[in-house]
XYZ file of C-alpha atoms in Angstrom:
384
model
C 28.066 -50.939 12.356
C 24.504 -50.200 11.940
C 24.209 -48.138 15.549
C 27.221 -46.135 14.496
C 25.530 -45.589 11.486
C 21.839 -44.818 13.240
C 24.314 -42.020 16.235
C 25.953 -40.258 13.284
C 22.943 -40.071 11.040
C 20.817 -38.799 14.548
C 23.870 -36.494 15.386
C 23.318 -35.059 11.940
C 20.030 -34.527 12.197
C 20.769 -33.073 15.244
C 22.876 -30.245 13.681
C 20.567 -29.497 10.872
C 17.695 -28.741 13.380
C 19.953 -26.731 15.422
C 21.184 -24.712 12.085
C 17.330 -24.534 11.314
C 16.268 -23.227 14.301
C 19.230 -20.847 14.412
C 18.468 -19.301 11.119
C 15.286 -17.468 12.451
C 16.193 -14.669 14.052
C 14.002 -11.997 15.898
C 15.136 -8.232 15.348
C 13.821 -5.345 17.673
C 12.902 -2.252 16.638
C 12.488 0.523 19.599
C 14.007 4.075 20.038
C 17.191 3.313 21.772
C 18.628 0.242 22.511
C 17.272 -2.302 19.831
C 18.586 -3.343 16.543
C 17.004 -0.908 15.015
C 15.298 1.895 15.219
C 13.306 1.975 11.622
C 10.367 -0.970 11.042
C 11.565 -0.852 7.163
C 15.297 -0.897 8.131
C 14.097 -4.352 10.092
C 12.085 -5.614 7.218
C 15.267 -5.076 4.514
C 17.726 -6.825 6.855
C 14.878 -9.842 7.329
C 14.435 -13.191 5.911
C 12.115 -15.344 5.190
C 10.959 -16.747 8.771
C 12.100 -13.811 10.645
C 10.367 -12.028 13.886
C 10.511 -8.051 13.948
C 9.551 -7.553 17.709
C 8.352 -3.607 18.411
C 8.349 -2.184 21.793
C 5.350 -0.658 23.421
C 5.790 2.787 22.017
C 4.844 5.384 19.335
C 6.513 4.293 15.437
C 6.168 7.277 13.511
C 8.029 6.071 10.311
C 7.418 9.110 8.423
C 6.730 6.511 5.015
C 4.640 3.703 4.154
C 5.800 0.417 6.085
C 6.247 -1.726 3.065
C 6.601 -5.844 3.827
C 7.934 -5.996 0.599
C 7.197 -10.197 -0.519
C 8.686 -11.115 3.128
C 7.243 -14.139 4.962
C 8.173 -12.333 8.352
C 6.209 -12.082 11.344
C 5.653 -7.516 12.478
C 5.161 -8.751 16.120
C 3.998 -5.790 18.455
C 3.654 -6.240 22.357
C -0.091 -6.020 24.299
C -1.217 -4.853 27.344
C -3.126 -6.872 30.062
C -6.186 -6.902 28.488
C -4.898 -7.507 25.133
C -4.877 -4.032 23.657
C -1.924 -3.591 21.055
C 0.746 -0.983 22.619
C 2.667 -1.130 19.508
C 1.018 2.474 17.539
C 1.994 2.798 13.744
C 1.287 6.509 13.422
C 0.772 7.990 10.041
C 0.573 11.565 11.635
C -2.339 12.213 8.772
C 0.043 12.379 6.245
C 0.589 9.332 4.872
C -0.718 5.541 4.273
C 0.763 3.392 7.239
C 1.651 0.222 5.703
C 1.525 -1.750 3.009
C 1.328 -5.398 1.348
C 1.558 -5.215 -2.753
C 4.381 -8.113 -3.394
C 2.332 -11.258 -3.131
C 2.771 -11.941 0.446
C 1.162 -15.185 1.895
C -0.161 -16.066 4.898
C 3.056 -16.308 6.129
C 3.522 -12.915 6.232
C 1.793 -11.550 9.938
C 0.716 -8.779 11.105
C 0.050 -9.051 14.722
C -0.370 -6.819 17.898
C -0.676 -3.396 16.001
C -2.240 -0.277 16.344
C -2.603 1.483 13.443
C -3.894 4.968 13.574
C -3.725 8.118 11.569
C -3.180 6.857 8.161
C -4.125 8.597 5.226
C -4.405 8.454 1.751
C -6.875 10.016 -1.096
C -7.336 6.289 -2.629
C -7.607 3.545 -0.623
C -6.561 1.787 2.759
C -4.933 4.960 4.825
C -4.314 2.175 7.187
C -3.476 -0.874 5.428
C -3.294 -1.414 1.706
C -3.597 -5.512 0.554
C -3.207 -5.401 -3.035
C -2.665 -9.246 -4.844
C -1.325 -10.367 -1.349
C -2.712 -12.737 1.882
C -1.533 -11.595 5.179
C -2.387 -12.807 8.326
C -3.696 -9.790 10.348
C -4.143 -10.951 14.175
C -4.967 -8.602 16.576
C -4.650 -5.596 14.958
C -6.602 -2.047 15.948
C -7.413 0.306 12.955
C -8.267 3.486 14.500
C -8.744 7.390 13.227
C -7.540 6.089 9.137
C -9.038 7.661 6.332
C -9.067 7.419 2.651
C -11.384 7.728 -0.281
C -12.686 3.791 0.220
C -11.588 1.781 3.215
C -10.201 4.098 5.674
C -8.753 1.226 8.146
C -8.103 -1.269 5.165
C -8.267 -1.863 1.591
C -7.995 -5.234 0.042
C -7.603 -5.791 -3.738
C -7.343 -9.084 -4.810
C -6.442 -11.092 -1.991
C -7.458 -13.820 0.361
C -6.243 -12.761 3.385
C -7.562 -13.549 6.834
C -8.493 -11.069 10.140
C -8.687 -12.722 13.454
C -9.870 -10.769 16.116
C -8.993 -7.263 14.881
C -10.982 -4.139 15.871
C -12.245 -1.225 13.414
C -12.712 2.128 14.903
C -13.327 5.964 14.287
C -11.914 5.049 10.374
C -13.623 7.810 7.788
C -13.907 7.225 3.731
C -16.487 7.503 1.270
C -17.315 3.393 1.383
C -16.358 0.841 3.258
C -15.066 3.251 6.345
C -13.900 0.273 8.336
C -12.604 -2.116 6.055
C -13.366 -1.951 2.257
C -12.947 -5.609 0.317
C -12.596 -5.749 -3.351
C -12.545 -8.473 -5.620
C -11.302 -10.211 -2.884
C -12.337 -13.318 -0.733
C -11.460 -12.676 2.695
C -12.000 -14.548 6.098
C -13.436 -12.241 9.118
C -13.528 -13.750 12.599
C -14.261 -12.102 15.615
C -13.999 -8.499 14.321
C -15.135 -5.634 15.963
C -16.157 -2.464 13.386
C -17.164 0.225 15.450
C -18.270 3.928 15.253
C -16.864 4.574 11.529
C -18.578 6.618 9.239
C -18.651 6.347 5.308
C -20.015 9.198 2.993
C -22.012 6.967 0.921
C -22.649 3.211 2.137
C -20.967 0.602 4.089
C -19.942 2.307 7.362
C -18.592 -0.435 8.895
C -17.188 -2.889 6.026
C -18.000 -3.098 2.507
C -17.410 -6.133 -0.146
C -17.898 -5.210 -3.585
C -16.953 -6.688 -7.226
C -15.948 -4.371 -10.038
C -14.866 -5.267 -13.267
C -14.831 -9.376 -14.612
C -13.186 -11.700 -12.327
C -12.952 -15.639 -12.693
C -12.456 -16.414 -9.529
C -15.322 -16.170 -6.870
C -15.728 -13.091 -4.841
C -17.279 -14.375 -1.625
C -16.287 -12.965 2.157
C -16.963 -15.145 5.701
C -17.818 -13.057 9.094
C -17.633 -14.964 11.648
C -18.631 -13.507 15.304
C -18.504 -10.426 14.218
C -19.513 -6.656 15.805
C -21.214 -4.044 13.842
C -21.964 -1.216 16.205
C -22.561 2.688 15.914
C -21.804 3.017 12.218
C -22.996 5.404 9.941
C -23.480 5.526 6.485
C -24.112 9.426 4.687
C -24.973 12.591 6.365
C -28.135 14.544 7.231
C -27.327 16.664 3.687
C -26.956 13.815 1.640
C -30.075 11.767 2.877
C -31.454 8.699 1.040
C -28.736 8.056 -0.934
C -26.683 5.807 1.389
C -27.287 2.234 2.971
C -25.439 -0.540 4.471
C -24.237 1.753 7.720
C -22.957 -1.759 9.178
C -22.032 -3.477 6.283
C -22.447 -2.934 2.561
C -22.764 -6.075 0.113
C -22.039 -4.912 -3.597
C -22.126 -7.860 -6.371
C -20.870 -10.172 -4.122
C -22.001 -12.696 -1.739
C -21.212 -12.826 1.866
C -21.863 -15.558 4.914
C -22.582 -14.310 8.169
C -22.635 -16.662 11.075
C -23.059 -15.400 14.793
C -22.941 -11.783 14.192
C -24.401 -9.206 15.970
C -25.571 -5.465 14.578
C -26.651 -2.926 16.662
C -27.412 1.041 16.901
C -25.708 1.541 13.384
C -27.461 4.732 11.115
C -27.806 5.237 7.763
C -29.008 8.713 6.317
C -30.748 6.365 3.499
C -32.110 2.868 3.811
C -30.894 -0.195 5.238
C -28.889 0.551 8.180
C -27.386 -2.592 9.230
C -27.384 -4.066 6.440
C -27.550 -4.031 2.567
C -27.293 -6.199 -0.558
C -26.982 -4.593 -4.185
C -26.142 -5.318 -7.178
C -24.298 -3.189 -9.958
C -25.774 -2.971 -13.077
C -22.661 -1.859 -14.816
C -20.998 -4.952 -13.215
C -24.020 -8.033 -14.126
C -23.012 -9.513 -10.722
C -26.019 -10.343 -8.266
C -25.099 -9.166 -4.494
C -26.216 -11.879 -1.778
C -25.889 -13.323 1.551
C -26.561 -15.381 3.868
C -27.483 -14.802 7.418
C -27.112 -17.779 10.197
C -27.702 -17.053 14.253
C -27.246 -13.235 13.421
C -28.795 -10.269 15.262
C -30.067 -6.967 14.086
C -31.569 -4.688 16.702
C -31.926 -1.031 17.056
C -30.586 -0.124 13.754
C -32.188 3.225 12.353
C -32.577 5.130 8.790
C -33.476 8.526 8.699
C -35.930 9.591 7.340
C -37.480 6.851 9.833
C -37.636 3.450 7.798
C -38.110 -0.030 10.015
C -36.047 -2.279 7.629
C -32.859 -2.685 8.413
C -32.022 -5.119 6.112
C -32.113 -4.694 1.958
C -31.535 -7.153 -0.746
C -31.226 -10.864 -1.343
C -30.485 -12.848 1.755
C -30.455 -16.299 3.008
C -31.715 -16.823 6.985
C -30.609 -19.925 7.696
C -31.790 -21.434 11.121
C -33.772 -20.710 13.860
C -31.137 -18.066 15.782
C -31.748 -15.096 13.690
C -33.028 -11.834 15.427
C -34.278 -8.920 13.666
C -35.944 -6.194 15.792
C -36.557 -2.539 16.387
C -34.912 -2.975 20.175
C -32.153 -5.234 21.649
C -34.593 -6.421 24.252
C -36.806 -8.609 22.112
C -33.245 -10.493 20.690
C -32.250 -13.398 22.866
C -28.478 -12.906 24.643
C -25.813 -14.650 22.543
C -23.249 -14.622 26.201
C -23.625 -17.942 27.688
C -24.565 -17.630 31.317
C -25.832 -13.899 30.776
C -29.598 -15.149 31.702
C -31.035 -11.751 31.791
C -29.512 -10.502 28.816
C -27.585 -7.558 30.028
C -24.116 -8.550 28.760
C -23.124 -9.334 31.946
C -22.817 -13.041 34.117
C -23.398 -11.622 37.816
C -25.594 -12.272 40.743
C -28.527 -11.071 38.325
C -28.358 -13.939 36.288
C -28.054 -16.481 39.530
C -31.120 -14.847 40.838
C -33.332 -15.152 37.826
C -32.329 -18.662 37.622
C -33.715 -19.576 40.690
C -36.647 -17.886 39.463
C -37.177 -19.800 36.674
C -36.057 -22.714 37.874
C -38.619 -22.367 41.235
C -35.730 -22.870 44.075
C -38.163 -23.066 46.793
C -39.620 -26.217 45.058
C -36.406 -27.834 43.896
C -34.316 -27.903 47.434
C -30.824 -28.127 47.086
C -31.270 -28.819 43.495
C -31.908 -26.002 42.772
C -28.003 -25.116 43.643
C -26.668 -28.221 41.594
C -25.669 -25.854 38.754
C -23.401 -28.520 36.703
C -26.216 -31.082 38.011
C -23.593 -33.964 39.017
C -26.122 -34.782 41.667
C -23.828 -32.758 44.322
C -23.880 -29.300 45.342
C -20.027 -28.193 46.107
C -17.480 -26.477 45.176
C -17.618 -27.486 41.214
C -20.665 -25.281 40.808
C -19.487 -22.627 42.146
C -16.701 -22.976 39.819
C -18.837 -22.853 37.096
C -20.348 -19.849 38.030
C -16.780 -18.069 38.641
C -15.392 -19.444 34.979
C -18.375 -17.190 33.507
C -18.168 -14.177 36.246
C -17.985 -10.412 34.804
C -18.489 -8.695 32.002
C -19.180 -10.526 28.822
C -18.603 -8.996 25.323
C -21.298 -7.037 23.684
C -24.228 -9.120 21.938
């Protein structure tokens, strides 16, 4: 009585799994031959726990892509290397997509490239307004708005994983502009963006009273080639890589490098509004900051009240006086080669050693394990 009881109750079980499952659905979204052809068409028809899967082509959805309170997944496709292939185009006429309804991290953005939004106030390529997406993976390129030309949040926790922020324009916070928010960066790349006043790459600023903390995490992060104001606005701007305004920020394992401010400060710069009463800080840990410039010519590249923590911090006028960051890159050229093998055995003194010299993993053997090793770390490393 009791097994028949136990099979019916696991049969049930069974079912309701099976009706779980088959309540998610993934809905394509191409040109010709998917569901549908609109990305909003695909969000109204979507529930809760649903996949919209783009193609590797060109979306140009003439509107703002709206997620409207969804817990859906926007899944584009990748190349090889990684490289989004999905492309939300806003043609330069309008913002490409939106979160204002509360989404959670439920809600995911993942696999896009967004390019050629526009707006005249803020995020021409994403707008996060009271909301927490997940962005994974996600390329803002060529966006531009008054503040945050790739993304603006506004009240919201969200969290970027391994996004990339490139060629975005604004007047602050050209890459990714942060207000009154708390957000989590990790392993973000802001590149080459340019902001008329200060924070070329990123900027994190409070304005107005907030009870909540306004504090922002970059993780293994990339500021590189930013610029903050322009050779007719000089020594007004600052913060070409990132801009701290009465906030704090924590900065662990970051790298800046070759970013230019027409001001002070270039890579990077803590302030704090009077109109606001909020101090601006942050706190630096295993962070480097080399080959940053101001013009007029001004050797500090960082401003404000920061925190180094540890003994990993680099700041210096060239690259080549900050230790490499790449494991295996010995000779600090962003690359694991031959190079680094030979100046190994330099170090090391071969000649003197014997075959230890060769026991790279140093199990006591010299075989085909350390070659291994050296293969696992072969070619080129990311940027320090």
């Amino acid at each position: 009585m009791h097994r028949s009881f136990a099979l019916v109750a696991l049969a049930a079980s069974g079912l309701f799994a099976s009706a779980t499952v088959a309540s998610v659905e993934t809905i394509t979204v191409c040109e010709s031959g998917c569901n549908y052809t609109s990305i909003n068409a695909a969000i109204d028809a979507a529930s809760n726990g649903d996949i919209i899967q783009l193609s590797a082509e060109t979306y140009t959805e003439g509107v703002v892509i709206n997620t409207d309170g969804k817990a859906i997944t926007l899944l584009g496709t990748t190349d090889k290397l990684g490289t989004p292939t999905s492309i939300l185009d806003g043609v330069g006429q309008h913002q490409v997509l939106s979160c204002i309804t509360n989404e959670s991290s439920t809600t995911v953005l993942r696999n896009l490239y967004i390019t050629r939004g526009s707006i005249k106030s803020g995020g021409g390529g994403l707008f996060v307004q009271n909301a927490s997406p997940s962005v994974v993976n996600c390329h803002f390129v060529l966006n531009s708005s008054f503040v945050g030309g790739g993304l603006t949040t506004d009240g919201s926790s969200m969290s970027l994983d391994g996004c990339r922020f490139e060629n975005n324009h604004s007047g602050v916070g050209a890459g990714a502009y942060f207000q009154n928010s708390s957000v989590t960066i990790h392993e973000c790349t802001f590149s080459g963006n340019t902001a008329a006043i200060g924070g070329g790459g990123a900027c994190c600023r409070r304005i107005g009273e907030s009870d909540n903390p306004i504090s922002h995490t970059f993780t293994d992060c990339t500021f590189i080639g930013n610029t903050a104001g322009d050779s007719e606005e000089m020594n007004t701007s600052s913060g070409a890589g990132l801009l701290v305004d009465s906030c704090s920020a924590g900065l662990i394992d970051c790298r800046f490098t070759g970013n230019l401010s027409y001001g002070s400060a270039p890579a990077l710069s803590i302030g704090t509004s009077e109109s606001e009463g909020e101090t601006g800080s942050a706190v630096i840990y295993d962070c480097s900051f080399c080959a940053n410039t101001s013009i007029p010519s001004n050797p500090v590249q960082l401003f404000g009240d920061y925190q180094a923590l540890g003994a990993g911090n680099c700041i210096a006028a060239s690259c080549d006086d900050c230790p490499s960051p790449v494991e295996g890159d010995l000779d600090g050229d962003g690359v694991v080669d031959a190079a680094d093998f030979i100046h190994l055995r330099e170090l090391i003194g071969v000649e003197a050693l014997g075959c230890v010299a060769a026991d790279i993993n140093g199990d006591g053997n010299v075989d085909g394990a350390d070659f291994a090793y050296v293969l696992g770390y072969w070619g080129l490393c990311s940027a320090p």
